[in-house]
XYZ file of C-alpha atoms in Angstrom:
209
model
C -43.463 256.292 120.312
C -43.328 252.713 121.599
C -45.264 250.121 119.746
C -46.013 246.429 120.041
C -46.094 243.824 117.307
C -46.955 240.258 117.021
C -45.176 238.299 114.330
C -44.535 234.731 113.220
C -40.791 233.609 112.988
C -39.663 231.123 110.449
C -36.544 229.524 111.732
C -35.111 226.741 109.538
C -38.430 225.323 108.488
C -39.687 225.686 111.961
C -42.518 228.201 112.523
C -42.795 230.033 115.867
C -46.152 231.697 116.014
C -47.548 234.796 117.615
C -44.262 236.201 118.990
C -44.601 239.413 120.966
C -42.270 242.210 120.007
C -41.814 245.704 121.489
C -40.030 248.645 119.790
C -38.992 251.922 121.402
C -39.244 251.120 125.176
C -35.717 251.929 125.751
C -33.068 250.131 127.773
C -29.881 250.463 129.669
C -28.050 251.893 126.719
C -25.333 249.397 127.173
C -25.890 247.998 123.655
C -27.116 251.280 121.998
C -24.672 250.839 119.097
C -26.119 247.479 118.096
C -28.209 247.555 114.922
C -31.120 245.915 116.619
C -31.045 248.281 119.589
C -34.612 249.195 120.472
C -36.482 246.074 119.507
C -37.383 243.589 122.337
C -38.539 240.002 121.994
C -40.367 237.895 124.507
C -38.306 235.402 126.603
C -40.283 232.280 125.781
C -39.570 232.805 122.173
C -36.062 233.145 122.839
C -35.936 229.935 124.737
C -37.696 228.212 121.974
C -34.936 229.501 119.395
C -32.380 228.353 121.751
C -33.980 224.847 121.936
C -33.884 224.819 118.167
C -30.245 225.568 118.144
C -29.453 223.019 120.829
C -31.286 220.314 118.914
C -29.342 221.109 115.723
C -32.465 222.151 113.821
C -30.968 225.477 113.102
C -27.541 227.062 113.393
C -26.797 230.000 115.736
C -25.751 232.069 112.665
C -29.205 231.387 111.014
C -31.039 232.580 114.220
C -28.826 235.555 114.590
C -29.371 236.572 110.856
C -33.181 236.058 111.103
C -33.362 238.249 114.288
C -31.225 240.872 112.819
C -33.318 240.974 109.638
C -36.447 241.311 111.798
C -35.052 244.126 113.814
C -33.902 245.976 110.632
C -37.340 245.731 109.109
C -39.033 247.020 112.255
C -36.515 249.842 112.704
C -37.002 251.073 109.135
C -40.808 251.026 109.546
C -40.565 253.001 112.617
C -38.134 255.451 111.248
C -40.391 256.024 108.347
C -43.476 256.526 110.554
C -41.538 258.998 112.496
C -40.478 260.917 109.473
C -44.128 260.988 108.210
C -45.335 262.181 111.687
C -42.827 265.113 111.551
C -43.765 265.892 108.009
C -47.539 265.931 108.889
C -46.925 268.220 111.903
C -45.182 270.654 109.470
C -48.195 270.780 107.234
C -50.509 273.781 107.455
C -53.746 273.329 109.397
C -57.085 272.935 107.434
C -57.735 276.551 108.146
C -54.548 277.913 106.676
C -54.173 278.861 103.259
C -53.367 275.753 100.910
C -49.600 275.500 100.055
C -48.149 273.697 97.139
C -46.571 270.314 98.012
C -43.003 271.069 98.781
C -39.807 268.926 98.578
C -37.411 268.648 101.370
C -33.746 267.564 101.521
C -34.490 263.892 101.913
C -33.053 261.539 99.260
C -35.163 259.071 97.318
C -33.083 256.032 96.390
C -33.204 252.723 94.577
C -31.310 249.786 95.745
C -31.116 246.111 94.905
C -29.139 242.948 95.970
C -26.170 241.912 93.861
C -27.844 238.548 93.184
C -31.155 239.871 92.012
C -30.814 243.311 90.331
C -34.397 243.216 89.061
C -35.875 243.410 92.481
C -35.288 247.116 93.379
C -36.490 249.001 96.630
C -37.527 252.658 96.136
C -37.406 254.421 99.393
C -36.602 257.839 101.027
C -34.023 258.713 103.591
C -32.134 261.699 105.100
C -28.971 259.771 105.071
C -28.792 257.136 102.285
C -25.463 255.579 103.455
C -26.966 255.085 106.953
C -30.109 253.672 105.522
C -28.245 251.031 103.341
C -26.153 250.164 106.271
C -29.255 249.564 108.288
C -30.821 247.533 105.612
C -27.819 245.593 104.934
C -27.973 244.118 108.477
C -31.123 242.309 107.529
C -30.013 241.124 104.243
C -27.947 237.998 103.466
C -26.883 239.462 100.072
C -24.922 242.650 99.378
C -26.876 245.693 98.842
C -26.016 248.052 96.005
C -27.158 251.715 95.698
C -28.447 252.033 91.975
C -29.874 255.555 91.881
C -30.744 258.638 94.014
C -32.139 262.003 93.713
C -33.519 264.686 96.152
C -37.233 264.959 96.140
C -38.521 263.612 99.549
C -41.859 262.003 100.017
C -43.610 263.710 97.040
C -41.163 262.149 94.681
C -41.157 258.772 96.466
C -45.002 258.544 96.375
C -44.917 259.606 92.662
C -42.580 256.683 91.907
C -44.525 254.253 93.864
C -47.703 255.155 92.216
C -46.127 255.104 88.737
C -44.542 251.699 89.219
C -47.501 250.355 91.181
C -48.200 247.471 88.683
C -44.788 245.923 89.376
C -44.827 246.269 93.134
C -44.259 243.013 94.791
C -44.434 244.140 98.487
C -43.994 247.319 100.426
C -41.341 249.454 98.658
C -40.021 246.507 96.500
C -40.622 246.420 92.795
C -39.888 243.824 90.205
C -38.474 245.201 86.947
C -37.753 241.806 85.456
C -37.923 242.205 81.565
C -37.188 246.001 81.640
C -34.106 246.731 79.703
C -32.858 249.430 81.938
C -34.799 249.766 85.190
C -32.645 252.523 86.585
C -33.001 254.591 83.384
C -36.883 254.089 83.731
C -36.737 255.359 87.320
C -34.497 258.325 86.518
C -36.667 259.420 83.469
C -39.834 259.176 85.586
C -38.336 261.192 88.340
C -36.873 263.819 86.097
C -40.314 264.187 84.367
C -41.970 264.717 87.821
C -39.373 267.202 89.125
C -39.505 269.130 85.724
C -43.152 269.623 86.100
C -42.765 270.678 89.795
C -40.124 273.207 88.806
C -42.235 274.645 85.956
C -45.135 275.086 88.422
C -42.876 276.887 90.863
C -41.670 279.166 88.157
C -45.261 279.831 87.084
C -46.213 280.575 90.800
C -43.449 282.935 91.558
C -43.140 284.888 88.207
C -44.484 288.461 88.188
C -47.760 289.037 86.354
C -47.430 290.266 82.683
C -48.003 294.020 82.010
């Protein structure tokens, strides 16, 4: 499932354009435990970054944090695409009898940074702790888990659609001005899950005699 990307890197006010990245090509395995394992960047771009460090325009720490953040974003995207591919493969074929959308054991979560609690990411993961750890690598601020519930992609999609008007980008939402964003998310999720459970009971209950 290897993929290639072309991105622009911003390093201390300096823009490195059209940088080629590859993900999933594998490697020696010597650095398999590194958070950025699986992401490759073209050598000329690395040389340009090293030149910026040598000239004092950026620090080595800034360059490292930028690259870690980039690798984290790419890994999260690829993990998500893989999960969605598996989910699609598990769906019935068009000729099969339609089935009601089902939930799996994935967790839907809401996280924010400690310096900006109004900006909340709503995502889905099999292992929340591992996902937060992965995201933390690419964040300069501490991430805090604010809320979670089981429901998988159906619940996540419902929350994304419900809060679409305050979506800033991707899975991030701006709840500025909302008295209790977590309570809003929880109430919306509970309402959705309750409707699903009611539908399940109706579908499985025996016909009246």
